[in-house]
């Protein structure tokens, strides 16, 4: 929170301030607001801050190892490499991170190295907004190295000032009507699961579940506490809600209405599943860009659904291209939506994972957002007398485009795969829910006998344990270096409930839930075990034609953010004596997107870099183009080939002689998917797959029963 506050939290409001004609909506989770307040007032501290404040000459060996391990926690490409001294320190550290190597590396760092590292870990996290607002930061960045303890304290003091400025900055923008501020249930719980974990079965009847957890009164308390805290913080109550992870169910709607909230937002996948559940066809371009009423008369709520493709592009696509091209792509998409929509008035909800995308942009997104905001300000998309497009808050948008239709029913799910699997169903998740349920049951028994202050504290700790973030990291869906820390904190909240009840916490709360598994290689590539002779007809002609092929995993990599790709269900590759083969199994759910998709197969061999290009638009390519990069870094066409076909699958054969490959050569392969020219996916996700050109004895060597 402390580091994000000096970057994205500050930047987003700062930049919008420069464009008063552009209006937007910002959602603050109350637990985040509480942390900002506590950090700004200095009533809480964190271990990273304590390690940064320690005079470099007084660091112990353990503290030095901590700095070596943790003070490069930033996006290396955009927040470390651009600063020569910070990058120099990273190179000096290297990639190893086990305890023995950290202690060894720490001995190679001088006191000045550690002092510079303490400064840069905090200085690199300042975004363009804070750097513009506080010019001293730019001067310190220009100094680059040789920082003093006084320089460090100045950086940390400006950091605290920036944290203190966040809420007043957003409040000013809200009071002048440029932004709308919305809320989320207080501790970011998945409310449908708090209401009843058995709701999981509505979307995923196959998942094993914990003992039933059912606490609708807790769900309503999380909403009520959120609205009250928001009112105290910003001076007015919110009317809009982003339910944690877009998680909704029908039972949630009357609770939302009773707390004074009048609209909520979730993902378009929920809308599609709701229509499907009601037996009605889902026509995206006609149904998505309008609000709906949901719930019983008198307690109905307005629901809007995010444009997933456009919203995800901000988070996962646009940082890979130049800012002007990215902004033009947004404008192109908006023009297309307006052109294709049958209604006279449309509402286009672009809903982002707030602070997370911007650290992947080389300038924090300043150029891209500025170009976009200038386009809205100059009304570049307007057409006199026919089209007027306004960047609006959601409440103002709903006033201009009020709901005219009732949602036929509301699907129970989140914005991730339209279910709750991330947070329940894995053995670790389920154990967490069981511990939560056991603790809550005991609190219910004893709450009335406790002094009011202790009862209130116990409930606050339980509500915190109901938050979604603990369960996000349990199981094998996502990974982080701090997984054990999340586990410890979850169990600490539960232990605190028992302590406030005056009871000894159960021994089970001292036992880790998260498995202590070693880190695995993130890209799963399986090598071929037999040569192939497939028929290039776009069909699985028979069971055996791709048997023995290699494969590349299509799942997104582990990490803190979730992304829907869903382009292919499988990727296979293999060899014959004279061809390299590739097979792509398209995901049927992604078919509507494929009109604008193209693939590039990058093949880096010992005698050159080659690129194979073809479109994915139906009915499919009838040829592909092979090009080779020359010494001037330009692509020269080698030829066009017709050994490609797409029907139910896409199959492609490349003559190995054209790649100048010889037996035993190593070939590095990457598959890039582009949408309207912008990269949207890459397989493998992290590093190219290394393939070895087989020899005449390959099948005999690989033969097995």
XYZ file of C-alpha atoms in Angstrom:
705
model
C 0.000 0.000 0.000
C 2.781 2.419 0.944
C 4.619 1.905 -2.348
C 1.548 1.849 -4.602
C 0.377 5.099 -2.991
C 3.410 6.980 -4.313
C 2.855 5.600 -7.804
C -0.483 4.508 -9.243
C -2.837 5.736 -6.506
C -1.362 9.232 -6.794
C -0.760 9.186 -10.561
C -4.318 8.307 -11.576
C -5.840 11.252 -9.727
C -2.984 13.637 -10.586
C -3.325 13.023 -14.326
C -7.101 13.313 -14.316
C -6.725 16.665 -12.566
C -4.973 17.945 -15.725
C -8.021 17.058 -17.863
C -11.109 18.499 -16.104
C -13.447 17.577 -18.990
C -12.700 13.879 -18.495
C -14.777 12.223 -15.769
C -14.172 8.800 -14.237
C -15.098 6.491 -11.369
C -12.666 5.244 -8.714
C -13.368 2.403 -6.324
C -11.768 2.305 -2.875
C -11.920 -0.793 -0.706
C -12.400 0.425 2.894
C -9.592 -1.772 4.235
C -7.266 0.062 1.825
C -8.528 3.455 3.025
C -7.872 2.376 6.607
C -4.300 1.392 5.741
C -3.651 4.693 3.958
C -4.841 6.542 7.042
C -2.713 4.447 9.416
C 0.404 4.784 7.237
C -0.111 8.524 6.802
C -0.491 9.061 10.550
C 2.430 6.755 11.317
C 0.351 4.572 13.661
C 1.474 1.384 11.921
C 4.768 0.396 10.361
C 5.946 -2.370 8.077
C 9.088 -4.460 7.997
C 10.201 -3.045 4.641
C 9.998 0.504 6.027
C 11.948 -0.448 9.148
C 14.679 -2.007 7.027
C 14.777 1.102 4.836
C 15.048 3.450 7.825
C 17.911 1.539 9.436
C 21.242 3.389 8.917
C 23.129 1.376 6.325
C 26.255 1.236 8.511
C 24.238 -0.426 11.306
C 22.589 -3.202 9.260
C 23.009 -6.700 10.669
C 23.876 -9.640 8.417
C 20.235 -10.791 8.481
C 19.014 -7.301 7.558
C 21.499 -7.115 4.692
C 20.240 -10.435 3.361
C 16.677 -9.109 3.655
C 17.555 -6.071 1.525
C 19.280 -8.221 -1.098
C 16.239 -10.485 -1.222
C 13.369 -7.997 -1.106
C 14.494 -4.538 -2.189
C 14.295 -5.387 -5.880
C 10.538 -6.054 -5.531
C 9.434 -4.030 -8.535
C 8.922 -4.515 -12.252
C 12.538 -4.908 -13.365
C 11.938 -3.767 -16.951
C 10.146 -0.523 -16.085
C 11.278 0.302 -12.534
C 14.820 -1.059 -12.163
C 16.610 -1.100 -15.524
C 15.789 2.551 -16.399
C 17.877 3.713 -13.413
C 21.593 2.949 -13.936
C 22.579 2.589 -10.282
C 19.545 0.461 -9.357
C 20.199 -1.794 -12.358
C 23.889 -2.011 -11.448
C 22.923 -3.259 -7.983
C 20.542 -5.821 -9.493
C 23.290 -7.142 -11.767
C 25.605 -7.335 -8.771
C 23.002 -9.346 -6.862
C 22.199 -11.729 -9.709
C 19.190 -14.014 -9.814
C 19.836 -16.406 -6.921
C 17.728 -15.954 -3.823
C 18.233 -18.874 -1.403
C 19.393 -17.913 2.074
C 22.974 -19.144 1.651
C 23.519 -17.251 -1.598
C 21.909 -14.104 -0.146
C 24.336 -14.047 2.777
C 27.240 -14.638 0.393
C 26.095 -11.874 -1.968
C 25.516 -9.469 0.914
C 29.194 -9.703 1.828
C 30.039 -8.315 -1.616
C 27.913 -5.189 -1.065
C 29.506 -2.140 0.534
C 27.762 0.128 3.035
C 27.217 2.627 0.189
C 25.703 -0.127 -1.956
C 23.161 -0.882 0.768
C 22.380 2.786 1.303
C 21.820 3.310 -2.429
C 19.627 0.198 -2.496
C 17.515 1.468 0.415
C 16.976 4.751 -1.436
C 16.297 3.261 -4.869
C 13.784 0.691 -3.614
C 11.609 3.583 -2.477
C 12.620 6.188 -5.080
C 11.805 3.932 -8.054
C 8.219 3.466 -6.816
C 7.394 7.171 -7.146
C 5.250 7.738 -10.226
C 5.062 10.649 -12.631
C 2.450 12.423 -10.505
C 4.573 12.585 -7.384
C 7.723 13.413 -9.379
C 5.917 16.371 -11.014
C 4.443 17.484 -7.690
C 7.698 17.176 -5.721
C 10.657 18.220 -7.965
C 13.180 17.119 -5.341
C 12.466 13.531 -6.365
C 13.683 14.187 -9.908
C 16.858 15.749 -8.515
C 17.531 12.694 -6.368
C 16.976 10.390 -9.346
C 19.452 12.471 -11.326
C 21.972 12.107 -8.498
C 21.743 8.354 -9.173
C 24.332 7.119 -6.636
C 26.256 8.060 -3.546
C 23.146 8.884 -1.523
C 23.448 10.054 2.068
C 21.364 9.083 5.070
C 19.827 12.570 4.819
C 18.820 11.867 1.189
C 17.170 8.631 2.320
C 15.180 10.295 5.088
C 14.059 12.942 2.600
C 12.767 10.240 0.240
C 10.903 8.478 3.045
C 9.436 11.773 4.288
C 8.138 12.616 0.794
C 6.715 9.131 0.594
C 4.666 9.730 3.725
C 3.514 13.125 2.429
C 2.311 11.451 -0.783
C 0.373 8.857 1.222
C -1.255 11.639 3.252
C -2.286 13.404 0.040
C -4.174 10.485 -1.541
C -7.570 10.825 0.134
C -7.682 14.674 0.023
C -6.761 14.567 -3.682
C -9.588 12.184 -4.579
C -12.017 13.987 -2.288
C -11.340 17.305 -4.069
C -11.973 15.710 -7.460
C -15.219 14.180 -6.168
C -16.431 17.444 -4.638
C -15.993 19.269 -7.933
C -17.940 16.526 -9.711
C -15.136 15.206 -11.902
C -15.014 11.760 -10.326
C -17.373 9.402 -8.559
C -16.125 7.359 -5.605
C -17.528 3.879 -5.014
C -16.937 1.155 -2.465
C -16.399 -2.580 -1.986
C -17.405 -4.784 0.976
C -15.143 -3.725 3.851
C -12.475 -6.452 3.954
C -12.936 -7.491 0.299
C -14.756 -10.800 0.927
C -16.336 -12.896 -1.818
C -19.815 -12.059 -0.521
C -21.719 -14.953 -2.138
C -19.372 -17.393 -0.361
C -19.845 -15.576 2.938
C -23.613 -15.805 2.436
C -23.385 -19.539 1.694
C -20.415 -21.557 0.414
C -22.843 -24.049 -1.127
C -23.648 -21.403 -3.780
C -20.406 -22.657 -5.380
C -22.348 -25.597 -6.789
C -24.498 -23.338 -8.973
C -21.575 -22.807 -11.360
C -19.263 -25.665 -10.342
C -21.166 -28.699 -9.028
C -17.972 -30.734 -9.491
C -15.879 -29.008 -6.819
C -15.249 -30.606 -3.412
C -16.451 -28.170 -0.748
C -15.641 -27.518 2.910
C -18.179 -27.891 5.697
C -20.958 -25.458 4.862
C -20.184 -21.876 5.870
C -23.297 -19.731 5.991
C -23.206 -16.172 7.366
C -25.554 -13.804 5.478
C -25.504 -11.395 8.436
C -21.689 -11.090 8.032
C -22.139 -10.274 4.344
C -24.570 -7.494 5.178
C -22.245 -6.219 7.936
C -19.336 -6.025 5.450
C -21.540 -3.858 3.191
C -22.869 -1.667 6.001
C -19.408 -1.084 7.494
C -18.086 -0.187 4.027
C -20.763 2.446 3.414
C -20.302 3.979 6.874
C -16.511 4.144 6.565
C -16.746 5.620 3.069
C -19.120 8.330 4.323
C -16.763 9.265 7.162
C -13.753 9.331 4.835
C -15.167 11.268 1.882
C -18.052 13.198 3.448
C -20.793 11.485 1.459
C -22.130 7.956 1.100
C -21.406 5.962 -2.060
C -24.222 4.898 -4.370
C -22.147 2.434 -6.420
C -20.504 -0.878 -5.564
C -17.785 -2.996 -7.113
C -18.397 -6.329 -5.362
C -15.062 -8.004 -4.597
C -13.798 -9.696 -7.790
C -17.157 -8.862 -9.408
C -18.721 -11.673 -7.347
C -22.521 -11.676 -7.379
C -25.543 -13.851 -6.649
C -29.296 -13.091 -6.436
C -29.281 -13.173 -2.606
C -26.834 -10.263 -2.580
C -29.181 -7.768 -4.263
C -31.583 -6.981 -1.374
C -28.609 -6.548 0.968
C -27.033 -4.044 -1.406
C -30.305 -2.119 -1.643
C -30.790 -2.011 2.156
C -27.383 -0.338 2.624
C -28.360 2.540 0.316
C -26.328 1.433 -2.689
C -28.181 1.746 -5.991
C -25.940 0.219 -8.643
C -23.215 -2.392 -8.929
C -20.864 -3.522 -11.679
C -19.544 -6.923 -12.673
C -18.145 -8.686 -15.742
C -19.816 -9.322 -19.098
C -19.380 -13.065 -18.542
C -21.954 -12.859 -15.746
C -24.389 -11.214 -18.168
C -23.837 -13.906 -20.793
C -24.363 -16.702 -18.252
C -27.463 -14.943 -16.878
C -29.043 -14.816 -20.340
C -28.072 -18.440 -20.973
C -29.555 -19.472 -17.604
C -32.842 -17.812 -18.564
C -32.873 -19.570 -21.941
C -32.393 -16.317 -23.840
C -29.813 -15.750 -26.606
C -26.793 -13.592 -25.768
C -26.062 -11.040 -28.518
C -23.049 -9.246 -27.131
C -23.061 -6.074 -29.252
C -26.773 -5.589 -28.595
C -26.985 -6.616 -24.934
C -23.695 -5.556 -23.328
C -23.719 -1.787 -23.698
C -26.729 -0.977 -21.542
C -27.600 -1.181 -17.839
C -30.182 -3.570 -16.410
C -32.524 -3.660 -13.437
C -32.175 -6.732 -11.220
C -33.958 -7.920 -8.102
C -37.466 -7.577 -6.720
C -39.581 -4.468 -7.283
C -38.884 -1.889 -4.631
C -35.512 -3.455 -3.874
C -34.106 -3.559 -7.379
C -30.516 -2.646 -8.200
C -29.061 -1.355 -11.463
C -26.283 -3.565 -12.866
C -23.702 -2.703 -15.502
C -21.309 -5.177 -17.123
C -17.690 -4.421 -18.013
C -16.456 -4.736 -21.582
C -13.938 -7.486 -20.907
C -11.902 -7.200 -24.119
C -11.407 -3.451 -23.884
C -10.827 -3.437 -20.127
C -8.305 -6.280 -20.275
C -6.421 -4.530 -23.068
C -5.503 -1.735 -20.626
C -4.104 -4.287 -18.199
C -2.430 -6.787 -20.496
C -1.941 -5.451 -24.035
C -1.266 -1.740 -24.297
C 1.950 -1.687 -22.251
C 3.529 -3.864 -24.979
C 3.128 -1.258 -27.713
C 3.820 2.455 -28.139
C 1.418 4.761 -26.264
C -0.016 6.502 -29.326
C -0.843 3.195 -31.018
C -2.448 1.970 -27.808
C -4.621 5.078 -27.502
C -5.603 4.850 -31.160
C -6.634 1.245 -30.587
C -8.949 2.327 -27.750
C -10.516 4.954 -30.010
C -10.856 2.402 -32.824
C -12.646 -0.029 -30.520
C -14.976 2.700 -29.257
C -15.855 3.742 -32.814
C -16.644 0.114 -33.663
C -18.872 -0.315 -30.606
C -20.794 2.881 -31.344
C -21.152 1.938 -35.013
C -22.347 -1.624 -34.340
C -24.695 -0.999 -31.409
C -28.369 -0.888 -32.465
C -29.360 1.523 -29.657
C -29.322 5.306 -29.936
C -27.628 5.575 -26.525
C -25.012 3.160 -25.215
C -23.019 2.840 -21.993
C -19.521 1.370 -22.456
C -18.083 0.312 -19.079
C -14.265 0.139 -19.037
C -13.389 -1.271 -15.614
C -9.747 -1.862 -14.676
C -7.863 -3.537 -11.877
C -7.002 -0.024 -10.689
C -3.362 0.351 -9.718
C -1.988 -2.912 -11.106
C -1.480 -2.240 -14.845
C 0.610 0.905 -14.650
C 3.863 -0.556 -13.313
C 4.108 -2.522 -16.590
C 4.091 0.706 -18.653
C 7.525 2.247 -19.140
C 6.271 5.706 -18.142
C 3.584 4.495 -15.766
C 0.978 5.001 -18.489
C 1.287 8.797 -18.538
C 1.676 9.193 -22.304
C -1.023 6.660 -23.150
C -3.622 8.069 -20.746
C -2.768 11.663 -21.675
C -3.323 10.924 -25.371
C -6.615 9.228 -24.531
C -7.763 12.064 -22.271
C -6.840 14.649 -24.936
C -8.985 12.739 -27.433
C -11.968 12.839 -25.056
C -11.367 16.517 -24.271
C -11.110 17.449 -27.961
C -14.194 15.282 -28.649
C -12.348 13.445 -31.425
C -14.986 10.719 -31.584
C -17.935 13.098 -31.935
C -19.683 13.480 -35.269
C -21.742 16.612 -35.555
C -25.441 15.930 -35.264
C -25.042 12.135 -35.028
C -22.544 10.978 -32.377
C -21.510 12.435 -29.049
C -19.237 10.429 -26.751
C -18.547 11.484 -23.152
C -16.056 10.097 -20.608
C -18.381 9.971 -17.630
C -18.780 8.775 -14.075
C -20.971 5.712 -13.854
C -23.804 7.494 -12.023
C -23.853 10.267 -14.637
C -23.752 7.611 -17.352
C -26.731 5.862 -15.786
C -28.627 9.155 -15.638
C -28.023 9.604 -19.364
C -28.651 5.939 -20.241
C -31.066 4.591 -17.601
C -31.963 0.903 -17.534
C -34.958 -0.026 -19.663
C -34.796 -3.815 -19.288
C -35.000 -6.278 -16.416
C -32.172 -8.820 -16.216
C -33.944 -12.157 -16.711
C -32.015 -13.757 -13.830
C -28.632 -13.262 -12.164
C -25.937 -15.915 -12.495
C -23.929 -16.726 -9.347
C -20.222 -16.238 -10.062
C -17.272 -13.842 -10.205
C -15.532 -12.051 -13.069
C -13.041 -14.956 -13.188
C -14.536 -17.791 -15.230
C -17.972 -16.863 -13.849
C -17.474 -19.094 -10.809
C -15.775 -18.959 -7.383
C -13.142 -21.665 -7.928
C -10.187 -19.381 -7.146
C -11.356 -19.097 -3.527
C -12.862 -22.501 -2.779
C -12.571 -26.155 -3.824
C -8.837 -26.760 -3.384
C -7.805 -28.629 -0.226
C -5.995 -25.533 1.084
C -8.985 -23.266 0.389
C -11.356 -25.709 2.054
C -9.208 -26.046 5.139
C -9.208 -22.256 5.453
C -13.007 -22.158 5.248
C -13.294 -24.931 7.849
C -11.051 -23.039 10.286
C -13.031 -19.873 9.626
C -16.327 -21.674 10.234
C -15.110 -23.310 13.448
C -13.895 -19.977 14.827
C -17.101 -18.179 13.893
C -19.283 -20.855 15.497
C -17.433 -20.404 18.801
C -17.755 -16.617 18.574
C -21.510 -16.923 18.020
C -21.720 -18.967 21.234
C -19.712 -16.528 23.360
C -20.260 -13.068 21.827
C -23.164 -12.130 24.123
C -21.066 -12.907 27.224
C -18.098 -10.728 26.188
C -17.543 -7.076 27.104
C -18.794 -4.971 24.139
C -15.330 -3.731 23.154
C -13.868 -7.235 23.087
C -16.853 -8.613 21.178
C -16.491 -5.822 18.603
C -12.746 -6.505 18.231
C -13.386 -10.230 17.805
C -15.928 -9.605 15.045
C -13.537 -7.205 13.269
C -10.834 -9.890 13.250
C -13.297 -12.453 11.901
C -14.491 -10.095 9.159
C -10.843 -9.536 8.176
C -10.342 -13.302 7.932
C -13.345 -13.467 5.572
C -11.404 -11.366 3.035
C -10.729 -12.912 -0.364
C -6.977 -12.311 -0.560
C -6.056 -15.165 1.767
C -7.990 -17.638 -0.361
C -6.625 -16.110 -3.597
C -3.185 -17.455 -2.682
C -4.301 -20.810 -1.273
C -4.356 -23.663 -3.770
C -2.455 -23.829 -7.049
C -4.225 -21.097 -9.051
C -1.673 -18.360 -8.284
C 1.721 -18.001 -6.697
C 3.729 -15.354 -4.885
C 6.963 -15.200 -2.928
C 4.847 -14.073 0.038
C 2.383 -16.969 0.050
C 3.537 -18.167 3.478
C 3.094 -14.643 4.814
C -0.516 -14.488 3.594
C -1.122 -17.858 5.238
C 0.384 -16.655 8.525
C -1.691 -13.464 8.509
C -4.944 -15.337 7.865
C -4.335 -17.662 10.794
C -3.249 -14.695 12.935
C -6.633 -13.020 12.415
C -8.378 -16.227 13.474
C -6.105 -16.649 16.500
C -6.953 -13.076 17.489
C -10.648 -13.939 17.525
C -9.957 -16.660 20.122
C -7.771 -14.329 22.161
C -10.498 -11.664 22.276
C -12.875 -14.411 23.419
C -10.461 -15.145 26.269
C -9.699 -18.628 24.958
C -6.522 -20.384 23.882
C -6.468 -20.655 20.074
C -6.699 -24.237 18.757
C -3.383 -25.851 17.852
C -4.672 -26.210 14.268
C -4.240 -22.444 13.832
C -0.502 -22.838 14.395
C -0.167 -25.289 11.508
C 0.475 -23.819 8.015
C -2.271 -24.299 5.457
C -0.203 -23.474 2.376
C 2.087 -26.252 1.222
C 5.794 -25.493 1.313
C 6.371 -26.455 -2.322
C 9.588 -25.603 -4.179
C 9.237 -23.160 -7.052
C 8.694 -24.918 -10.358
C 9.556 -23.762 -13.857
C 6.572 -21.610 -14.874
C 6.496 -22.575 -18.549
C 5.454 -26.193 -19.035
C 6.879 -27.517 -22.307
C 6.747 -31.245 -23.085
C 9.204 -32.500 -25.695
C 8.162 -34.875 -28.534
C 8.804 -38.605 -28.093
C 8.148 -39.710 -31.673
C 8.327 -38.370 -35.209
C 5.033 -37.363 -36.829
C 3.337 -37.722 -40.215
C 0.116 -35.709 -39.814
C -2.187 -34.898 -42.711
C -2.426 -31.113 -42.973
C -6.209 -30.962 -43.306
C -7.288 -29.029 -40.175
C -8.825 -32.149 -38.668
C -7.798 -34.788 -36.161
C -7.772 -37.401 -38.916
C -7.091 -40.254 -36.529
C -5.991 -40.767 -32.945
C -2.404 -41.638 -33.843
C -1.393 -38.819 -36.201
C -0.338 -36.455 -33.364
C 0.564 -39.151 -30.841
C 4.050 -38.536 -29.455
C 3.932 -34.771 -30.185
C 5.345 -32.190 -27.800
C 3.110 -29.607 -26.147
C 3.168 -26.098 -24.700
C 0.916 -25.275 -21.737
C -1.754 -22.688 -22.576
C -2.701 -21.653 -19.033
C -1.737 -18.098 -18.014
C 1.382 -17.877 -15.804
C 1.060 -17.689 -12.045
C 1.035 -14.185 -10.634
C -0.881 -11.518 -8.739
C -3.267 -10.608 -11.554
C -5.740 -12.824 -13.353
C -6.249 -12.642 -17.095
C -8.723 -14.368 -19.371
C -6.899 -15.641 -22.471
C -8.882 -18.624 -23.670
C -7.455 -18.544 -27.213
C -6.317 -22.160 -27.450
C -7.094 -25.256 -25.468
C -3.893 -26.992 -26.639
C -0.682 -26.331 -28.572
C 1.255 -29.296 -30.032
C 4.454 -29.492 -32.093
C 6.680 -32.171 -33.562
C 9.004 -33.251 -36.341
C 9.303 -35.500 -39.357
C 12.575 -35.977 -41.229
C 11.951 -32.846 -43.288
C 9.233 -30.767 -41.572
C 8.435 -28.981 -38.323
C 4.736 -29.304 -37.445
C 2.506 -27.083 -35.339
C -1.054 -27.781 -34.193
C -3.332 -25.232 -32.494
C -6.652 -26.247 -30.939
C -8.770 -23.060 -30.828
C -11.004 -22.418 -27.827
C -14.594 -22.271 -29.081
C -15.370 -19.575 -26.511
C -12.866 -17.248 -28.232
C -14.333 -17.662 -31.719
C -16.023 -14.208 -31.775
C -12.579 -12.619 -31.237
C -10.786 -14.454 -34.008
C -11.779 -12.078 -36.782
C -9.015 -9.703 -35.714
C -6.413 -12.283 -34.645
C -3.185 -13.327 -36.328
C -0.303 -15.520 -35.226
C 3.446 -15.173 -35.552
C 5.690 -18.160 -35.001
C 9.212 -16.982 -34.130
C 11.913 -19.587 -34.770
C 15.471 -18.790 -33.689
C 17.991 -21.317 -34.962
C 21.782 -21.322 -35.156
C 21.713 -19.835 -38.668
C 19.045 -17.183 -38.363
C 15.781 -15.857 -36.929
C 12.628 -16.716 -38.896
C 9.024 -15.575 -38.631
C 5.921 -17.376 -39.850
C 2.796 -15.226 -40.135
C -0.824 -16.034 -40.864
C -4.305 -14.833 -39.933
C -6.668 -16.714 -37.643
C -9.850 -15.149 -39.030
C -12.410 -17.747 -40.165
C -12.596 -19.716 -42.369
C -8.856 -19.857 -41.768
C -5.586 -19.253 -43.608
C -4.878 -20.930 -46.925
C -1.193 -20.004 -46.758
C 1.469 -18.615 -44.444
C 4.408 -16.289 -45.091
C 7.933 -17.214 -44.022
C 10.361 -14.339 -43.469
C 13.954 -14.120 -42.247
C 15.473 -11.200 -40.332
C 18.580 -9.836 -41.989
C 21.589 -8.015 -40.526
C 19.794 -4.660 -40.755
C 17.052 -6.020 -38.418
C 14.404 -5.999 -41.171
C 12.287 -8.945 -42.270
C 12.879 -10.336 -45.752
C 10.214 -12.617 -47.216
C 11.471 -16.125 -47.990
C 8.232 -17.325 -49.524
C 4.559 -18.163 -49.156
C 3.531 -21.754 -48.374
C 0.196 -23.547 -48.577
C 0.966 -26.303 -46.041
C -1.518 -24.906 -43.531
C -5.188 -25.666 -42.904
C -7.726 -24.733 -40.312
C -11.045 -26.458 -39.799
C -11.675 -27.804 -36.302
C -7.962 -27.319 -35.526
C -5.134 -25.454 -37.233
C -2.285 -27.552 -38.640
C 0.868 -26.150 -40.201
C 4.024 -27.707 -41.681
C 7.309 -25.835 -42.216
C 10.053 -27.357 -44.419
C 13.143 -27.589 -42.207
C 15.424 -26.926 -45.195
C 13.993 -23.386 -45.385
C 15.064 -22.844 -41.760
C 18.594 -24.083 -42.565
C 18.429 -26.604 -39.749
C 20.639 -29.603 -39.312
C 20.370 -32.722 -37.186
C 21.063 -31.933 -33.510
C 20.496 -28.160 -33.868
C 18.648 -26.341 -31.101
C 15.694 -24.234 -32.214
C 13.965 -21.726 -29.897
C 10.230 -21.338 -30.565
C 7.727 -18.670 -29.468
C 4.125 -18.349 -30.619
C 2.801 -14.770 -30.515
C -0.882 -13.938 -30.969
C -1.752 -10.437 -32.174
C -5.123 -8.699 -32.184
C -5.340 -5.771 -34.591
C -1.533 -5.714 -34.559
C -1.120 -5.705 -30.773
C 0.348 -8.640 -28.850
C -2.304 -10.223 -26.623
C -0.668 -13.564 -25.793
C 2.637 -15.393 -26.031
C 3.381 -19.097 -25.671
C 5.383 -20.170 -23.755
C 4.620 -17.252 -21.451
C 8.091 -16.574 -20.063
C 10.869 -18.004 -22.233
C 10.937 -19.614 -25.703
C 10.641 -23.386 -25.952
C 13.955 -25.078 -26.801
C 13.552 -27.814 -29.459
C 16.212 -30.187 -30.758
C 16.144 -31.216 -34.425
C 15.863 -35.028 -34.392
C 18.209 -37.338 -36.228
C 17.647 -40.575 -38.110
C 17.820 -42.614 -34.887
C 15.291 -40.487 -32.971
C 12.417 -42.980 -32.950
C 14.676 -45.860 -32.019
C 16.261 -43.875 -29.189
C 12.858 -42.743 -27.859
C 11.152 -46.137 -28.314
C 9.437 -47.344 -25.179
C 6.724 -49.799 -24.183
